[in-house]
CSV table of C-alpha atoms in Angstrom, one decimal:
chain,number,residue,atom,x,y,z
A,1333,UNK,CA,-38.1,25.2,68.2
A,1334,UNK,CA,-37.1,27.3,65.2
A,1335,UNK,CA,-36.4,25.5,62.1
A,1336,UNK,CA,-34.7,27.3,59.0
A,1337,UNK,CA,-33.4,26.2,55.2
A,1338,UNK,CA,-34.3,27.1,51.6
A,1339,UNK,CA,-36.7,26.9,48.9
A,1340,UNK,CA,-36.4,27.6,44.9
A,1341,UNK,CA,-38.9,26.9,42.3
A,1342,UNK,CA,-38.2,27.1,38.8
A,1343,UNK,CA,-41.0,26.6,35.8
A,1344,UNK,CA,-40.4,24.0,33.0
A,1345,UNK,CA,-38.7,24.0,30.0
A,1346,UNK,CA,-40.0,24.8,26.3
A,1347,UNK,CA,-42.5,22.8,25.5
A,1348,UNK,CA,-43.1,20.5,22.1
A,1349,UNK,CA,-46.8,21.3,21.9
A,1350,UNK,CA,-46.1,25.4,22.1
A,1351,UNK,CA,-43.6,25.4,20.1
A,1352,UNK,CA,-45.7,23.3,16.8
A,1353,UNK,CA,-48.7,25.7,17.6
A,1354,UNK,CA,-46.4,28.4,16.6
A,1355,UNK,CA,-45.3,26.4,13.4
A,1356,UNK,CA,-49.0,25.6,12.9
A,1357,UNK,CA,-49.0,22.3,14.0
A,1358,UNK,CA,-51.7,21.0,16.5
A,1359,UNK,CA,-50.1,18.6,18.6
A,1360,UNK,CA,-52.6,18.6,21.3
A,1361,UNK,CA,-55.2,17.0,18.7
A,1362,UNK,CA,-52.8,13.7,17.8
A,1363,UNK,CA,-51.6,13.2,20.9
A,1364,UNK,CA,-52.8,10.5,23.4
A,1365,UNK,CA,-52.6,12.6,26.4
A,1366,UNK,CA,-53.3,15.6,25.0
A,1367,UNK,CA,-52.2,17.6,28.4
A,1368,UNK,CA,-48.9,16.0,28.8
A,1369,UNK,CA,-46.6,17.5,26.5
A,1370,UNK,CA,-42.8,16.6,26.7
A,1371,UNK,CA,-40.2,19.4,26.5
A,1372,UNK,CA,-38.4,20.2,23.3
A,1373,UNK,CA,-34.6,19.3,23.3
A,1374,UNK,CA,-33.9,23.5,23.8
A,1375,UNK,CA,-36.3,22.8,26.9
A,1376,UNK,CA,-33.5,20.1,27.9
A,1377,UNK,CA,-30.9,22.2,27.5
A,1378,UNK,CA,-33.0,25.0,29.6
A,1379,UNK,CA,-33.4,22.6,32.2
A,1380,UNK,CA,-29.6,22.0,32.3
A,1381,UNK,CA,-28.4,25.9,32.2
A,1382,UNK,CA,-31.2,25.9,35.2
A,1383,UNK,CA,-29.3,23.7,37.6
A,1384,UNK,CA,-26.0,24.9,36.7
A,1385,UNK,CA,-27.5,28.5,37.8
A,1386,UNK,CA,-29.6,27.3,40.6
A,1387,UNK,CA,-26.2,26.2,41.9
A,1388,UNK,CA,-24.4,28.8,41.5
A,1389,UNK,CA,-27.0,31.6,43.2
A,1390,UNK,CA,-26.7,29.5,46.0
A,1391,UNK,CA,-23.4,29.8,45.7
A,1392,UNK,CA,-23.6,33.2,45.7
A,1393,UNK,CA,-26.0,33.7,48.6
A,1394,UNK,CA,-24.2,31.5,51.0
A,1395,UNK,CA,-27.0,29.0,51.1
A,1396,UNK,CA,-26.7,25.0,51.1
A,1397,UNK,CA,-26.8,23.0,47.9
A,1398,UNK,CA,-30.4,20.9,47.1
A,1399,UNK,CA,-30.5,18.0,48.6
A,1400,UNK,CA,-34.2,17.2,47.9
A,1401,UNK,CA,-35.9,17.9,44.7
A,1402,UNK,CA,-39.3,17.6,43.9
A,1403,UNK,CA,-41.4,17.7,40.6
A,1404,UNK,CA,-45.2,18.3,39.4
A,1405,UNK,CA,-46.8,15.5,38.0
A,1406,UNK,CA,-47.0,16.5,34.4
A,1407,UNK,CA,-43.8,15.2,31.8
A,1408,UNK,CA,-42.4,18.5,31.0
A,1409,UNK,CA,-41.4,19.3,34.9
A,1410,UNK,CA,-40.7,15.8,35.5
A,1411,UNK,CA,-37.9,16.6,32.6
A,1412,UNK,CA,-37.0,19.8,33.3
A,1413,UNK,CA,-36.1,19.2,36.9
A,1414,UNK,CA,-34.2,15.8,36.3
A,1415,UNK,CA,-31.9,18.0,33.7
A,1416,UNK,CA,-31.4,20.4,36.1
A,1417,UNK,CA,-30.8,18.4,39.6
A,1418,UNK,CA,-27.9,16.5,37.4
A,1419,UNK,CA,-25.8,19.4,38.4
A,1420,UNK,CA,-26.4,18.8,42.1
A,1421,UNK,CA,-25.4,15.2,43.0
A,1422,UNK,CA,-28.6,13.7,44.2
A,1423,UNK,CA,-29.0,10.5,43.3
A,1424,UNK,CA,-33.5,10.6,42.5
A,1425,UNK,CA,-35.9,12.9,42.3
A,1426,UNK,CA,-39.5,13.0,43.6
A,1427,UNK,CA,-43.1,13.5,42.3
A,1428,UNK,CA,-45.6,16.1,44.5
A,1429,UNK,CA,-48.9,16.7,42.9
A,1430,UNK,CA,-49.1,19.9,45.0
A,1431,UNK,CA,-46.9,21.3,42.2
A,1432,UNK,CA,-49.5,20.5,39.6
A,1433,UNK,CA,-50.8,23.4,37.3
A,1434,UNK,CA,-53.8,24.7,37.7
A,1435,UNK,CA,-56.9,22.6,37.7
A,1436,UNK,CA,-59.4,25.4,36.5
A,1437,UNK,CA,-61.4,25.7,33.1
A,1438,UNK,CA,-58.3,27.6,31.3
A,1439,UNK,CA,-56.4,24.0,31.6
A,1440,UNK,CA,-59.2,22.0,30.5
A,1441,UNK,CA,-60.0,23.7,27.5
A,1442,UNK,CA,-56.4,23.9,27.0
A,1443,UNK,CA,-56.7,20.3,25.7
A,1444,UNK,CA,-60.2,18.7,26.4
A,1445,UNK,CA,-62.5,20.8,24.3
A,1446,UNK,CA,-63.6,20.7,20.5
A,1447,UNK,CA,-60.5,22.1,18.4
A,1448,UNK,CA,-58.2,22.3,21.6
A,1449,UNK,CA,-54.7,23.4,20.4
A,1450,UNK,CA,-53.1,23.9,23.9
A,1451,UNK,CA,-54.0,27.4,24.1
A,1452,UNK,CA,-54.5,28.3,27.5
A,1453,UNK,CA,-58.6,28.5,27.9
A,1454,UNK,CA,-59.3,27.2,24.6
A,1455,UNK,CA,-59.0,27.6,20.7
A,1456,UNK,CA,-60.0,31.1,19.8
A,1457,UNK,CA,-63.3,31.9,19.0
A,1458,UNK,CA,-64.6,28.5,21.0
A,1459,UNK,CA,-67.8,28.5,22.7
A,1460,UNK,CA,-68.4,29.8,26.2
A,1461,UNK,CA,-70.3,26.3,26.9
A,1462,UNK,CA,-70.0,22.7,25.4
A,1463,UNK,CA,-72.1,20.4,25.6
A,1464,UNK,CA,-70.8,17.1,27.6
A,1465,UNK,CA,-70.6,14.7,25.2
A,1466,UNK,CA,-68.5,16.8,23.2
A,1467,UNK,CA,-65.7,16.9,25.8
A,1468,UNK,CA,-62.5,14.6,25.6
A,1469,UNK,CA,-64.3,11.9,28.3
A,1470,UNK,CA,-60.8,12.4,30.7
A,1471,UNK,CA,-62.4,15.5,31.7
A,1472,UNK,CA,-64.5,14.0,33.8
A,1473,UNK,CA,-62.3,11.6,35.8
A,1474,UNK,CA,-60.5,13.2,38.7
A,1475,UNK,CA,-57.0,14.8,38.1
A,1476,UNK,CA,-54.9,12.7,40.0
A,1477,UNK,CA,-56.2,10.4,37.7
A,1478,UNK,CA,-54.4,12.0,34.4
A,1479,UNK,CA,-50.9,12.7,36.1
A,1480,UNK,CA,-47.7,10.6,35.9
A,1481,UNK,CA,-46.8,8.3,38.7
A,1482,UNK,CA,-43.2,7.5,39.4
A,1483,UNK,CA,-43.5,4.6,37.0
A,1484,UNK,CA,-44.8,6.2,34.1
A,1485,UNK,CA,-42.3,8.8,34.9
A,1486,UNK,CA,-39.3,6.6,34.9
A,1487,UNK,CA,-40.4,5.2,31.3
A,1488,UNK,CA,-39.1,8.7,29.8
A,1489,UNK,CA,-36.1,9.1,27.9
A,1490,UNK,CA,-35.8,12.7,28.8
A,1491,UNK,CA,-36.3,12.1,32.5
A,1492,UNK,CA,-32.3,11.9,33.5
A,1493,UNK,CA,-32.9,10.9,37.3
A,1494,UNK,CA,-34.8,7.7,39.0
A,1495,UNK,CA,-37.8,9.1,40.3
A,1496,UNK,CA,-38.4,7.6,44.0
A,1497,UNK,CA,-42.3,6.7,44.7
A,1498,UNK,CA,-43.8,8.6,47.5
A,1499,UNK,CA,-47.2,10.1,48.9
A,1500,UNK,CA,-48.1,13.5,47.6
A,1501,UNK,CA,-49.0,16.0,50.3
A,1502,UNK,CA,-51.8,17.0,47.7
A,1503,UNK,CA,-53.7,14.7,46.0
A,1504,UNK,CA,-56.5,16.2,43.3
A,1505,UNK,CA,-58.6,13.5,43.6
A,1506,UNK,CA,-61.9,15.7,43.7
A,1507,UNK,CA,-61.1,18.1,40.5
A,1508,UNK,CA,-62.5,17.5,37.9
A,1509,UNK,CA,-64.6,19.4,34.7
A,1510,UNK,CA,-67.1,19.9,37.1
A,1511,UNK,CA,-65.4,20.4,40.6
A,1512,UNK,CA,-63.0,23.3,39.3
A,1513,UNK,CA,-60.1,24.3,41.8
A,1514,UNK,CA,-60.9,28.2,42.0
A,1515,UNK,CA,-58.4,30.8,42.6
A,1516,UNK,CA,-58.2,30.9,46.5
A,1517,UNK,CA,-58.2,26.8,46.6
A,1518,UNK,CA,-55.1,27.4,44.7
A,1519,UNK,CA,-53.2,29.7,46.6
A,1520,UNK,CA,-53.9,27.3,49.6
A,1521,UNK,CA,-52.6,24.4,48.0
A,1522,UNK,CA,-49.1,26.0,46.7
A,1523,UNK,CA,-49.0,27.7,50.2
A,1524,UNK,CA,-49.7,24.5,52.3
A,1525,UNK,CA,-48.1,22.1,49.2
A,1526,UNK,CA,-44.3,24.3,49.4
A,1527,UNK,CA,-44.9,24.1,53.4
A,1528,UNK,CA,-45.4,21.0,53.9
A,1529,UNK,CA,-41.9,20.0,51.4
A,1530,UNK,CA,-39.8,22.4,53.3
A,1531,UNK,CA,-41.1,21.1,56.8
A,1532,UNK,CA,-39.8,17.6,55.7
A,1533,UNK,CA,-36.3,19.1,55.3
A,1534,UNK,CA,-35.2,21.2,57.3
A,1535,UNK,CA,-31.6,23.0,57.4
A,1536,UNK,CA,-31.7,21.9,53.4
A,1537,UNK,CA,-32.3,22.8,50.5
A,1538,UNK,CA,-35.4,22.1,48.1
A,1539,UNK,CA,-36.2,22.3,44.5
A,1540,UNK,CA,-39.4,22.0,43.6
A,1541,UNK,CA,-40.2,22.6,39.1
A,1542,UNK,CA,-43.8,23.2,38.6
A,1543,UNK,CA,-45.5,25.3,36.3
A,1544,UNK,CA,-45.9,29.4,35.0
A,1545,UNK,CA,-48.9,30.3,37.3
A,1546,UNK,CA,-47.9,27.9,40.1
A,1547,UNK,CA,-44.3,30.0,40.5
A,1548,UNK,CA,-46.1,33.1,40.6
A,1549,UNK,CA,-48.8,32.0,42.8
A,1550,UNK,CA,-46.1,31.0,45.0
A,1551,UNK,CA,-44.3,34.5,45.0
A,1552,UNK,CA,-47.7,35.8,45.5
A,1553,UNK,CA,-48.3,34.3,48.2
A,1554,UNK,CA,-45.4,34.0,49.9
A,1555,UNK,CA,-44.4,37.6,49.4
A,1556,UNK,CA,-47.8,38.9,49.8
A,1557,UNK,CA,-47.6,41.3,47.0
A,1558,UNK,CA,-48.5,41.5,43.8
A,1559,UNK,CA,-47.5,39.5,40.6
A,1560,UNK,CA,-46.4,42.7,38.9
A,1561,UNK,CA,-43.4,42.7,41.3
A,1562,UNK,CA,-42.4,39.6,40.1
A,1563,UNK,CA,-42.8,40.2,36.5
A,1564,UNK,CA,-43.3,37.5,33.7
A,1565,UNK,CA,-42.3,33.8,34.7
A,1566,UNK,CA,-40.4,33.0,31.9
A,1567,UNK,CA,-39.1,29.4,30.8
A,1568,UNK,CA,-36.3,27.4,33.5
A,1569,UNK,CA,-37.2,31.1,35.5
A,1570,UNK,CA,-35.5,30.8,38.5
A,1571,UNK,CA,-36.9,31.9,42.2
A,1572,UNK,CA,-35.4,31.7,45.8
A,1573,UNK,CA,-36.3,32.2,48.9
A,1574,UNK,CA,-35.1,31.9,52.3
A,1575,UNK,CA,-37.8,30.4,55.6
A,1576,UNK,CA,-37.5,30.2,59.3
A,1577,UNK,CA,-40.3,28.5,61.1
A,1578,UNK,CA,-41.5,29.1,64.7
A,1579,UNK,CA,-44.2,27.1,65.2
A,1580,UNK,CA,-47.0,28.0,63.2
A,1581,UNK,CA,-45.6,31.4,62.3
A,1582,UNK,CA,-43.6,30.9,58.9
A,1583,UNK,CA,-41.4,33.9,57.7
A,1584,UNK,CA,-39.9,34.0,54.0
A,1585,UNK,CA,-37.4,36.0,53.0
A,1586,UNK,CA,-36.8,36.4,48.6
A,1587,UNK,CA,-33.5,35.9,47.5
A,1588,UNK,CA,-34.6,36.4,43.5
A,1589,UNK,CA,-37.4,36.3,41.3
A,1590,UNK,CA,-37.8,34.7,38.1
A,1591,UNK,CA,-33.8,34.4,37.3
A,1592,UNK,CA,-33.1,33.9,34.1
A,1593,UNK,CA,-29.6,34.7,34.3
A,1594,UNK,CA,-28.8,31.0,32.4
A,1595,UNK,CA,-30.8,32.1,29.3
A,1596,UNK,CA,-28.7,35.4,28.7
A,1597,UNK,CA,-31.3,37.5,31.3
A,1598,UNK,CA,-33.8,36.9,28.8
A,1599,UNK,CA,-37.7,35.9,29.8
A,1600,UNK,CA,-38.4,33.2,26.8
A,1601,UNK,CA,-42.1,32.3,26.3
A,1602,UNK,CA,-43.1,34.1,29.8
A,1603,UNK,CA,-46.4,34.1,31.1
A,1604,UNK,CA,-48.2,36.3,34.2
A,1605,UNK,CA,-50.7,35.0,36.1
């Protein structure tokens, strides 16, 4: 039987730690989970503007409004997407580690390293190699390990919805400094991870927030092209696309790419994979 609906992901917000790097403050190096960053209050109100717009190409395309909204694990999406999904009428949203960011080297010397600042691969001019006991010791326990439950979720001031308990379709129980997800293992796990969410609704609508790369992962492998069609994935960027199932044979269809129509068309703090 042939089953049909709807899938957008958008990336976070502006995020706190970013934004003091480029005021020379290191967040990452005060702060107790150093990978975790919250959104600044223009993330907020880019995660607002976002569901507002996410409505309204919907709208537009004559496609059903979200009823089921998911987020990745880490604060910033958790806040992001509760901002946004206040403009649709659901009443919680939903954690799905499949969203996560990438669990490669780039994010752990992001913040686990000597010197990390939350640039992406590490301080500049840091060693290729560290020796282990250097390391922030969470880099050794396994991801899932370091992400926000529903609980922790709910304890945010910035997170505007309930967020509902559930089991993750992906759980990264096996990543860790020294089990690195590479490249392919991450195509697979957006692929199967956006798959699996639209399977559990179908004929709706659903929003998934997750993270730069992630987004254009997804469009990457969805789309079967290359990130350069997609251009930069920019902050709240907005992308839909349109699935029929048969069976095992999936077919998407894009509706847009990295929308930024709610931030005056303009890619803010964009990043290609």
């Amino acid at each position: 039987m042939k089953t049909f609906g709807t899938l957008v992901i958008m990336r976070h917000g502006e995020r706190v730690d970013y934004v003091n790097k480029a005021a020379g403050i290191n967040w990452t190096k005060s702060a107790s989970r150093p990978w975790d960053t919250p959104l600044t209050e223009t993330g907020c109100a880019q995660g607002s503007a976002a569901g507002t717009r996410i409505s309204e190409i919907l709208r537009e395309a004559g496609l059903e409004q979200p009823s089921a909204v998911y987020s990745s694990p880490m604060r910033r999406c958790g806040e992001t997407i509760s901002h946004a999904a206040l403009n649709f009428g659901v009443e919680s949203i939903a954690i799905e580690e499949g969203l996560v960011e990438s669990i490669n080297s780039d994010w752990y010397r992001s913040w686990g390293v000597p010197d990390a600042d939350s640039t992406w691969g590490g301080p500049k001019g840091g060693p290729k190699e560290y020796e282990k006991d250097a390391l922030d010791s969470r880099v050794f326990q396994p991801a899932t390990e370091l992400y926000n439950t529903a609980e922790m979720m709910n304890t945010y001031d910035n997170v505007k919805l309930p967020v509902t308990p559930r089991e993750s379709h992906f759980t990264a129980k096996d990543q860790t400094w020294d089990n690195l997800e590479t490249r392919p293992d991450q195509f697979s796990r957006l692929r199967s991870t956006v798959q699996a969410l639209c399977s559990d609704h179908p004929s709706q609508t659903v929003v998934c927030c997750s993270h730069g790369g992630p987004c254009t992962h997804v469009f990457e492998e969805l789309m079967q092209k290359s990130w350069r069609e997609a251009g930069e994935c920019g902050y709240a960027a907005i992308s839909v696309y349109k699935w029929e199932r048969d069976g095992d044979e999936w077919k998407w269809t894009l509706v847009c790419v990295n929308d930024c129509g709610h931030l005056g068309g303009k890619t803010l703090g964009g990043i290609i994979a």
